[in-house]
Each structure stands twice: as C-alpha cells, then as structure tokens.
Amino acid sequence: AESIKTMTAAAATSNTSSTGVGGPPPSSSSDDPNARYTFNDTALTALRKSSPWKDDPSYFTSTAISPSAVMKMMTHCHSGVEKGVKKGGNPIEVMGLLLGRPDPNTPKTLVVTDVFPLPIEGFETRVIADDGDVINHMIALGESLETTRKEKFMGWYHSHPFDVGIHSHCFLSQTDISTQLQWQRAEDPHGNPFLAIVVDPLRSLAKGHPELKAFRAYPPEYTNPIPNQCPDGSIIHEEQLRLEKWGSCSSAYYELEVEYFMSTGARNVLSLLNRNFLWMRALGSSAMCEKEARGRYPERVEKVAKKIGKLDPQSGSGGGGGDVPGGMMMGSHHRGRSKANSSGSGGAGGGTTASLEDKMGNKPPSSAEGGSSGIPKEENGSDELGKACQEVVEITTEKLVGNIAQMTKKDLFSHVASS
C-alpha cells in the first residue's frame, strides 16, 4: 500500500504518463489547475448532443485522470495480486467502472474523476462472478450516483497481472475489443463516449510508477490507412513483434495519451508531504526489497532460465514444447502475452502464462512449420534466445540498481551517524 501511495503521488505531480496516437498532451483552455473539477452544464449538454466522435473513429486523443481514481485503480488491482498469491496461486484479474465525462473545454479529452470496483475476479481458467449479482450491483451503484454525482459511467478498467517482461502488458485482446465495442455502440450515440483502461500492477510495482494505458476501439468497418501502425501510432513491420506488444487486434484500437490532474489544494498538500515526510520514505525503502518484488523475483529468474534451457545455443533453434494451461475467460486471451516471448522455444509451463492460441486468438503453427509467422525455425529460435537475453538484462539491471541504491543508503546513513 505504501508503494502504491508513493507511485501515485509521483504520477499525479507529473504531466503525462504515456503518449498515444494523438501526439503531445493537449492544453486546457484555462490555466486554472482546478478546471478539471468543474464544468459548464450547458456546454457539456451541447457537446453530448452534437457527439462529434460519431463521425471520427479516432476523435479522442487523451484522457485526464484524477489522483484518487489512479489510487483506487492501483489499490484494487494490487489487491487482486495479493489475494491470488496468498491462496498459493496466480494473481487475480479484477475489473471496475470509470466515472467521468468528455471535457467541453478540451473536447478531445475524456476526464476520469473516480472509479468503482466491480465484484468480478478472474482466475487462470475461469471468472468467478455471478452475472445477476454483478448487474444488480451496477444498477444499485448507478442509481446511488445519480443522486450525488453529475458525471456518468464512461468507461471500464481491468488488470493484466502477468509477470514482468520486456514489454508492458497494457493492451486490448480480442475479448477486450468485443467488450469495448459493445459499450461504445450502446453509449457513444447517446453522448457518453466510452473508455477502456488496462493496468499492469506487477510492472507498476517493479518500475515504481503506475503502468496503465487508455484505449478506444475502432468501428469494425474502419480500416487504418497506415499499414502496420500500432495503437500508439508507431510503425512496426515485424508481425511477431506487433503481436507481442499489442496482441492480434493491434489494428482494431488506438491508444489515448494519459495525463494526471490535481487541484491547487491537493498539490500544496502533496508538496508539503514531499518536502517534510515522503523524502524519508524514498530513502528508507527500495522497490527491490518490497514483499511482492522479493516473491516474484525467483519466479522470473526460473522462467527465463527455462526459456534459455529449451534453446540450443549452437543452432539457435528451439527445443521441445510443453503444455501450458489456458487463460481465464475474462482474460484467457490475455495470458498468452507472456507466453509469446517463449512461443518459438516451446515455452515454460506454470506461472501466469498461457498459450499464444488462448491469448491472441491465433493457433500457433505446428513444429513442422518451423516457427511463428512463417519465420524459419533457426531464425525464430535465435530470435527467442535474444528475447530471453533481454529479459536477463532487465532482471539483472533491476537487481544491480537496487543493490547500488542500498549500498549508497548504507554509506550515507553510516556517514551521518558517525558525524
């Protein structure tokens, strides 16, 4: 919980966390830092009525998220990790709803002011949730908010609690795209554009800042005029790399830039805390020493060791394959993301990984076909070895940086004590 507070505070004081296809963050028509907390009812009603996003599949370019919304999302997603690990299994996927509105001052920005967790939990092979209970919960929550809040439910979030790898696990899978399109078709025409946010809780803990991304889906009839363009606007010609970073539906959605906003009063309080208290936490703690990081570190090392062990360093080709359990219904297709890094080598079982078929909606080629995406077996094996080496470098770098930080703190505090 302390780590979440620290990373959320850091994010809230920064301007932007990620860059989407829309380019640099838009500037508000007002320089007032409190502008996001208020809105003109008449202007908002006019914007909802005109609904300019109906004529432009990539109309929105950014989303602004409040610190409280970030904190609640991170806490909820982190609780799923803790709950699953405490039961001796894998981290649990969770889901919730976003409360907010489009911004009349910056019409291409969606403002998220609050979030509300839903009683839905995803395990490795299934989702434990009673549909009737979930629907009743959403109805009761919506009726309650109608009497106290002027915003509407305008999006949803869910977690991808997969082991830390080379790439972030923030992306939309085939099932996510289907869910998002259903929401957009139901809400967009009525002046309530819907947003999807994906959170990577384990990477957030490892990196020390919130790892989340916001997306909108293209209409099914839309065709991107730019070949091989990814949701973030970049161009990746290698199909396998696009698959690993963005899933099999990379051309079906796009990323919005994420920015955080904070009121003047909250910023002043946070400034006082940083100056008087939070600096001690930065010196007194290290991400490497967090309970979650210590618990996942041996698993990460074992996983990459298995990947390398299944590769022939002489020929660069993959070894034998192993069966990996499928993913969960809510995110069964998700878990193949981690598996994608080892698909050419047969992969390692266990953990939070699953088959590439479950995750991406594609059936992996048979061994007789050589490798994925038509890549010859030797080249694919060499590529897998390179990816495994990248993971080794990342794990080693995290460990070295953590050790250096600990040694620096020891020398600093020892010097202060002696003087």
Coordinates of C-alpha atoms in Angstrom, one line a residue:
A1 CA 0.0 0.0 0.0
E2 CA 2.9 2.4 0.8
S3 CA 4.4 1.7 -2.6
I4 CA 1.1 2.4 -4.3
K5 CA 0.8 5.8 -2.5
T6 CA 4.3 6.8 -3.5
M7 CA 4.0 5.9 -7.1
T8 CA 0.5 7.5 -7.4
A9 CA 1.9 10.7 -5.8
A10 CA 4.7 10.7 -8.3
A11 CA 2.4 10.2 -11.2
A12 CA 0.0 12.9 -10.0
T13 CA 2.8 15.5 -9.9
S14 CA 3.9 14.6 -13.5
N15 CA 2.2 15.9 -16.6
T16 CA 2.0 12.7 -18.7
S17 CA 2.5 9.0 -18.3
S18 CA 2.2 7.8 -21.8
T19 CA 2.0 9.0 -25.3
G20 CA -0.8 7.9 -27.6
V21 CA -1.6 8.2 -31.2
G22 CA -2.8 11.8 -30.7
G23 CA 0.7 13.3 -30.1
P24 CA 1.6 15.8 -27.4
P25 CA -0.8 16.4 -24.5
P26 CA -3.5 19.0 -25.2
S27 CA -3.5 22.2 -23.3
S28 CA -6.7 23.2 -21.4
S29 CA -8.4 26.4 -22.5
S30 CA -7.8 27.6 -18.9
D31 CA -4.6 27.6 -16.9
D32 CA -6.5 27.0 -13.7
P33 CA -5.4 23.7 -12.2
N34 CA -8.9 23.3 -10.8
A35 CA -10.6 23.5 -14.2
R36 CA -10.9 19.7 -14.4
Y37 CA -13.0 19.6 -11.3
T38 CA -15.8 21.8 -12.6
F39 CA -17.7 22.0 -15.9
N40 CA -20.4 24.1 -17.5
D41 CA -23.6 22.0 -17.7
T42 CA -24.9 23.8 -20.8
A43 CA -21.6 23.4 -22.7
L44 CA -21.4 19.7 -21.7
T45 CA -25.0 19.1 -22.7
A46 CA -24.3 20.7 -26.1
L47 CA -21.2 18.6 -26.6
R48 CA -23.1 15.4 -25.7
K49 CA -25.9 16.3 -28.1
S50 CA -23.6 17.1 -31.1
S51 CA -21.4 13.9 -30.4
P52 CA -18.6 14.8 -32.8
W53 CA -16.9 11.5 -32.0
K54 CA -19.6 9.6 -34.1
D55 CA -18.1 10.9 -37.3
D56 CA -14.4 10.4 -36.4
P57 CA -13.2 6.9 -35.3
S58 CA -10.1 8.4 -33.6
Y59 CA -11.7 11.6 -32.3
F60 CA -10.4 11.4 -28.8
T61 CA -6.6 11.9 -28.3
S62 CA -6.2 12.0 -24.5
T63 CA -7.6 11.2 -21.1
A64 CA -7.1 13.1 -17.8
I65 CA -7.3 11.0 -14.6
S66 CA -7.6 12.3 -11.1
P67 CA -5.1 11.1 -8.4
S68 CA -7.9 9.5 -6.4
A69 CA -9.0 7.5 -9.4
V70 CA -5.4 6.3 -10.0
M71 CA -5.1 5.4 -6.3
K72 CA -8.3 3.4 -6.3
M73 CA -7.4 1.5 -9.5
M74 CA -3.9 0.7 -8.4
T75 CA -5.1 -0.4 -4.9
H76 CA -7.9 -2.6 -6.4
C77 CA -5.5 -4.2 -9.0
H78 CA -2.9 -4.7 -6.4
S79 CA -5.4 -6.4 -4.1
G80 CA -6.1 -9.0 -6.8
V81 CA -2.4 -9.8 -6.9
E82 CA -2.2 -10.2 -3.2
K83 CA -5.3 -12.3 -3.0
G84 CA -4.2 -14.7 -5.6
V85 CA -0.7 -15.1 -4.3
K86 CA -1.9 -15.6 -0.7
K87 CA -4.0 -18.5 -1.9
G88 CA -0.9 -20.1 -3.3
G89 CA -1.9 -19.5 -6.9
N90 CA -1.6 -16.8 -9.6
P91 CA -2.6 -13.1 -9.3
I92 CA -6.2 -12.4 -9.9
E93 CA -7.6 -10.2 -12.6
V94 CA -10.0 -7.5 -11.5
M95 CA -12.4 -5.1 -13.1
G96 CA -14.2 -1.8 -12.4
L97 CA -16.1 1.1 -13.9
L98 CA -14.8 4.6 -14.6
L99 CA -16.8 7.8 -13.7
G100 CA -16.3 10.9 -15.7
R101 CA -17.2 12.9 -18.8
P102 CA -15.9 14.5 -22.0
D103 CA -14.4 17.9 -21.4
P104 CA -16.2 20.8 -23.1
N105 CA -13.0 23.0 -22.8
T106 CA -10.9 20.3 -24.5
P107 CA -13.4 18.3 -26.4
K108 CA -10.9 15.6 -27.4
T109 CA -10.1 14.8 -23.8
L110 CA -12.0 12.3 -21.6
V111 CA -11.9 13.2 -17.9
V112 CA -11.9 10.4 -15.3
T113 CA -12.8 11.7 -11.9
D114 CA -13.5 8.4 -10.0
V115 CA -13.6 4.7 -10.3
F116 CA -15.7 1.9 -8.7
P117 CA -14.5 -1.7 -8.4
L118 CA -16.9 -4.5 -9.5
P119 CA -17.3 -7.9 -7.7
I120 CA -15.6 -9.7 -10.6
E121 CA -12.5 -11.8 -10.2
G122 CA -10.6 -13.7 -12.9
F123 CA -8.6 -16.8 -12.3
E124 CA -6.3 -18.7 -14.6
T125 CA -9.1 -20.7 -16.4
R126 CA -12.4 -19.0 -15.4
V127 CA -14.1 -16.0 -13.9
I128 CA -15.8 -16.2 -10.5
A129 CA -18.8 -13.9 -10.8
D130 CA -22.5 -14.2 -10.6
D131 CA -23.8 -12.2 -13.6
G132 CA -27.0 -11.4 -11.8
D133 CA -25.2 -10.1 -8.7
V134 CA -22.9 -8.0 -10.9
I135 CA -25.7 -6.5 -12.8
N136 CA -27.7 -5.7 -9.7
H137 CA -24.6 -4.2 -8.1
M138 CA -24.1 -1.9 -11.2
I139 CA -27.7 -0.9 -11.2
A140 CA -27.7 0.0 -7.5
L141 CA -24.4 1.8 -7.8
G142 CA -25.7 3.8 -10.8
E143 CA -28.9 4.8 -9.0
S144 CA -27.0 5.9 -6.0
L145 CA -24.6 8.0 -8.0
E146 CA -27.4 9.7 -9.9
T147 CA -28.4 11.5 -6.7
T148 CA -24.9 12.6 -5.7
R149 CA -22.8 13.0 -8.9
K150 CA -23.3 14.8 -12.2
E151 CA -20.9 12.5 -14.1
K152 CA -21.8 9.2 -15.7
F153 CA -20.1 5.8 -16.0
M154 CA -18.0 6.4 -19.1
G155 CA -15.5 3.5 -19.2
W156 CA -14.2 0.4 -17.6
Y157 CA -10.8 -0.8 -16.3
H158 CA -9.3 -4.2 -15.7
S159 CA -5.9 -5.6 -14.8
H160 CA -3.3 -7.7 -16.6
P161 CA -1.4 -9.1 -13.6
F162 CA 1.2 -11.0 -15.7
D163 CA 4.9 -11.5 -14.8
V164 CA 7.1 -8.5 -15.6
G165 CA 8.7 -9.0 -19.1
I166 CA 10.3 -7.0 -21.8
H167 CA 7.0 -5.2 -22.8
S168 CA 4.2 -3.8 -20.8
H169 CA 1.0 -5.9 -20.6
C170 CA -1.2 -2.9 -21.2
F171 CA -3.1 -3.8 -24.4
L172 CA -6.6 -4.9 -25.6
S173 CA -7.2 -8.5 -26.5
Q174 CA -9.8 -9.9 -28.8
T175 CA -12.3 -10.3 -26.0
D176 CA -11.5 -6.8 -24.7
I177 CA -12.2 -5.4 -28.1
S178 CA -15.5 -7.1 -28.3
T179 CA -16.5 -5.8 -24.8
Q180 CA -15.3 -2.3 -25.6
L181 CA -17.2 -2.2 -28.9
Q182 CA -20.4 -3.3 -27.2
W183 CA -20.0 -0.4 -24.7
Q184 CA -19.2 2.1 -27.5
R185 CA -22.2 1.1 -29.6
A186 CA -24.5 1.4 -26.6
E187 CA -23.1 4.7 -25.1
D188 CA -21.4 6.7 -27.8
P189 CA -24.5 7.6 -29.8
H190 CA -26.2 8.9 -26.7
G191 CA -23.4 11.4 -25.9
N192 CA -21.4 9.2 -23.5
P193 CA -18.2 8.1 -25.2
F194 CA -16.8 5.0 -23.5
L195 CA -13.1 4.5 -22.5
A196 CA -11.1 1.4 -21.7
I197 CA -8.1 1.4 -19.3
V198 CA -5.7 -1.5 -18.7
V199 CA -3.5 -1.7 -15.6
D200 CA -0.3 -3.7 -15.3
P201 CA 0.0 -4.0 -11.5
L202 CA 3.2 -6.1 -11.3
R203 CA 5.1 -3.9 -13.7
S204 CA 3.8 -0.9 -11.7
L205 CA 5.4 -2.2 -8.5
A206 CA 8.6 -3.2 -10.3
K207 CA 9.0 0.2 -12.0
G208 CA 7.8 2.4 -9.2
H209 CA 5.1 4.2 -11.1
P210 CA 1.6 3.4 -12.4
E211 CA 1.7 1.4 -15.5
L212 CA -1.6 1.9 -17.2
K213 CA -2.8 2.8 -20.7
A214 CA -6.1 4.1 -22.1
F215 CA -7.7 2.9 -25.3
R216 CA -10.7 3.3 -27.7
A217 CA -11.8 0.7 -30.3
Y218 CA -12.2 1.5 -34.0
P219 CA -15.6 0.6 -35.6
P220 CA -15.4 -2.9 -37.2
E221 CA -15.9 -1.3 -40.7
Y222 CA -12.9 1.0 -40.2
T223 CA -9.6 0.3 -42.0
N224 CA -6.5 2.0 -40.8
P225 CA -5.0 3.7 -43.9
I226 CA -1.4 3.4 -42.4
P227 CA -0.1 -0.2 -42.8
N228 CA 1.4 -1.8 -39.7
Q229 CA 0.5 1.1 -37.5
C230 CA 0.3 0.2 -33.8
P231 CA -2.2 1.6 -31.3
D232 CA 0.4 4.1 -30.0
G233 CA 1.0 5.5 -33.5
S234 CA 4.3 3.8 -34.1
I235 CA 5.0 1.6 -37.2
I236 CA 6.2 -1.9 -36.6
H237 CA 6.8 -4.0 -39.7
E238 CA 7.7 -7.2 -37.9
E239 CA 4.4 -9.1 -37.3
Q240 CA 5.7 -11.1 -34.4
L241 CA 6.8 -8.0 -32.5
R242 CA 3.5 -6.3 -33.1
L243 CA 1.8 -9.4 -31.8
E244 CA 3.8 -9.5 -28.6
K245 CA 3.4 -5.8 -27.8
W246 CA -0.2 -5.2 -28.9
G247 CA -1.9 -8.5 -29.5
S248 CA -3.6 -9.9 -32.6
C249 CA -6.0 -7.0 -32.7
S250 CA -3.5 -4.2 -32.9
S251 CA -5.2 -2.6 -35.8
A252 CA -8.6 -2.6 -34.1
Y253 CA -8.0 0.0 -31.4
Y254 CA -5.8 3.0 -30.6
E255 CA -4.2 4.5 -27.5
L256 CA -5.0 7.8 -25.9
E257 CA -2.5 9.9 -24.1
V258 CA -2.8 9.7 -20.3
E259 CA -2.3 12.8 -18.1
Y260 CA -3.0 13.4 -14.5
F261 CA -4.6 16.4 -12.9
M262 CA -4.6 17.7 -9.4
S263 CA -6.3 20.6 -7.6
T264 CA -4.3 23.5 -6.2
G265 CA -5.1 22.4 -2.6
A266 CA -4.0 18.8 -3.2
R267 CA -0.8 19.9 -4.9
N268 CA 0.1 22.1 -2.0
V269 CA -0.5 19.3 0.5
L270 CA 1.5 16.9 -1.6
S271 CA 4.3 19.4 -1.9
L272 CA 4.4 19.7 1.9
L273 CA 4.4 16.0 2.3
N274 CA 7.2 15.5 -0.2
R275 CA 9.3 18.2 1.5
N276 CA 8.7 17.1 5.1
F277 CA 7.9 13.4 5.0
L278 CA 7.9 11.5 1.8
W279 CA 11.6 12.0 1.1
M280 CA 12.3 9.8 4.1
R281 CA 10.3 7.0 2.5
A282 CA 12.2 7.3 -0.7
L283 CA 15.5 6.9 1.3
G284 CA 14.1 4.2 3.6
S285 CA 12.6 1.9 1.0
S286 CA 13.6 0.2 -2.2
A287 CA 11.3 -1.4 -4.8
M288 CA 13.7 -4.4 -4.8
C289 CA 13.0 -5.1 -1.1
E290 CA 9.2 -4.9 -1.4
K291 CA 7.5 -8.1 -0.4
E292 CA 5.9 -8.6 -3.8
A293 CA 9.1 -8.0 -5.7
R294 CA 11.0 -10.5 -3.5
G295 CA 8.3 -13.1 -4.0
R296 CA 8.2 -12.7 -7.8
Y297 CA 11.9 -12.4 -8.4
P298 CA 12.7 -16.2 -8.1
E299 CA 9.8 -17.0 -10.4
R300 CA 11.1 -14.5 -13.0
V301 CA 14.6 -16.0 -12.9
E302 CA 13.3 -19.6 -13.1
K303 CA 11.0 -18.7 -16.0
V304 CA 13.8 -17.1 -18.1
A305 CA 16.1 -20.0 -17.2
K306 CA 13.7 -22.5 -18.6
K307 CA 13.4 -20.4 -21.8
I308 CA 17.1 -20.5 -22.3
G309 CA 17.3 -24.1 -21.3
K310 CA 14.9 -25.1 -24.1
L311 CA 17.1 -23.3 -26.7
D312 CA 20.1 -24.8 -28.4
P313 CA 22.8 -22.1 -28.2
Q314 CA 24.7 -23.8 -31.1
S315 CA 22.0 -23.8 -33.7
G316 CA 19.7 -21.1 -32.1
S317 CA 16.7 -23.4 -32.6
G318 CA 14.0 -24.2 -30.1
G319 CA 13.8 -27.3 -28.1
G320 CA 10.8 -29.4 -27.1
G321 CA 7.5 -27.9 -26.2
G322 CA 5.5 -28.0 -23.0
D323 CA 1.8 -27.8 -22.4
V324 CA 0.7 -24.5 -20.7
P325 CA -2.7 -24.1 -19.1
G326 CA -5.2 -21.9 -20.9
G327 CA -6.2 -18.4 -19.6
M328 CA -9.3 -17.2 -17.9
M329 CA -12.5 -16.4 -19.6
M330 CA -12.3 -12.7 -18.9
G331 CA -8.7 -12.6 -19.9
S332 CA -7.9 -16.1 -21.2
H333 CA -6.5 -14.5 -24.3
H334 CA -4.5 -12.1 -22.2
R335 CA -2.1 -14.5 -20.6
G336 CA -0.5 -15.6 -23.9
R337 CA 1.3 -12.2 -23.8
S338 CA 3.9 -13.6 -21.5
K339 CA 3.9 -16.8 -23.4
A340 CA 4.5 -15.0 -26.7
N341 CA 8.1 -14.4 -25.6
S342 CA 8.7 -18.1 -25.5
S343 CA 6.4 -19.4 -28.2
G344 CA 9.3 -20.2 -30.5
S345 CA 11.0 -22.3 -28.0
G346 CA 8.1 -24.3 -26.7
G347 CA 7.9 -22.2 -23.6
A348 CA 7.9 -22.9 -19.9
G349 CA 4.8 -24.0 -18.0
G350 CA 3.2 -22.6 -14.9
G351 CA 3.2 -19.0 -13.7
T352 CA 0.7 -16.6 -15.1
T353 CA 1.4 -17.5 -18.7
A354 CA -0.8 -19.3 -21.1
S355 CA -0.8 -20.4 -24.7
L356 CA -0.5 -18.0 -27.6
E357 CA -3.6 -19.5 -29.0
D358 CA -5.7 -18.6 -25.9
K359 CA -4.3 -15.1 -25.7
M360 CA -4.1 -13.9 -29.3
G361 CA -6.9 -15.8 -30.9
N362 CA -4.4 -17.4 -33.3
K363 CA -3.4 -21.0 -33.5
P364 CA 0.3 -21.4 -33.1
P365 CA 2.0 -23.1 -36.1
S366 CA 3.0 -26.7 -35.7
S367 CA 6.6 -27.7 -35.3
A368 CA 6.6 -28.9 -38.9
E369 CA 6.0 -25.3 -40.0
G370 CA 9.2 -24.1 -38.3
G371 CA 8.2 -21.0 -36.3
S372 CA 5.6 -18.5 -35.9
S373 CA 4.6 -16.0 -38.6
G374 CA 6.4 -18.1 -41.2
I375 CA 9.8 -17.4 -39.7
P376 CA 12.3 -20.3 -40.3
K377 CA 12.9 -22.4 -37.3
E378 CA 16.6 -21.4 -36.8
E379 CA 15.9 -17.7 -37.2
N380 CA 12.9 -17.9 -34.8
G381 CA 15.0 -19.8 -32.3
S382 CA 17.7 -17.2 -32.5
D383 CA 15.2 -14.5 -32.0
E384 CA 13.8 -16.3 -28.9
L385 CA 17.3 -16.5 -27.5
G386 CA 17.7 -12.8 -28.0
K387 CA 14.5 -12.1 -26.2
A388 CA 15.4 -14.3 -23.3
C389 CA 18.7 -12.5 -23.1
Q390 CA 16.9 -9.2 -23.0
E391 CA 14.8 -10.4 -20.0
V392 CA 18.0 -11.5 -18.3
V393 CA 19.5 -8.0 -18.8
E394 CA 16.3 -6.4 -17.4
I395 CA 16.2 -8.6 -14.3
T396 CA 19.9 -8.1 -13.7
T397 CA 19.7 -4.3 -14.2
E398 CA 16.8 -4.1 -11.6
K399 CA 18.9 -6.1 -9.2
L400 CA 22.0 -4.1 -9.7
V401 CA 20.2 -0.8 -9.4
G402 CA 18.6 -2.0 -6.2
N403 CA 21.9 -3.1 -4.7
I404 CA 23.6 0.1 -5.7
A405 CA 20.8 2.1 -4.0
Q406 CA 21.0 0.0 -0.9
M407 CA 24.8 0.4 -0.7
T408 CA 24.5 4.2 -1.3
K409 CA 22.0 4.5 1.5
K410 CA 24.1 2.4 3.8
D411 CA 27.2 4.6 3.2
L412 CA 25.1 7.8 3.5
F413 CA 23.4 6.9 6.8
S414 CA 26.7 5.4 8.2
H415 CA 28.4 8.7 7.5
V416 CA 25.6 10.7 9.0
A417 CA 25.7 8.5 12.2
S418 CA 29.4 8.8 12.6
S419 CA 29.4 12.5 12.2

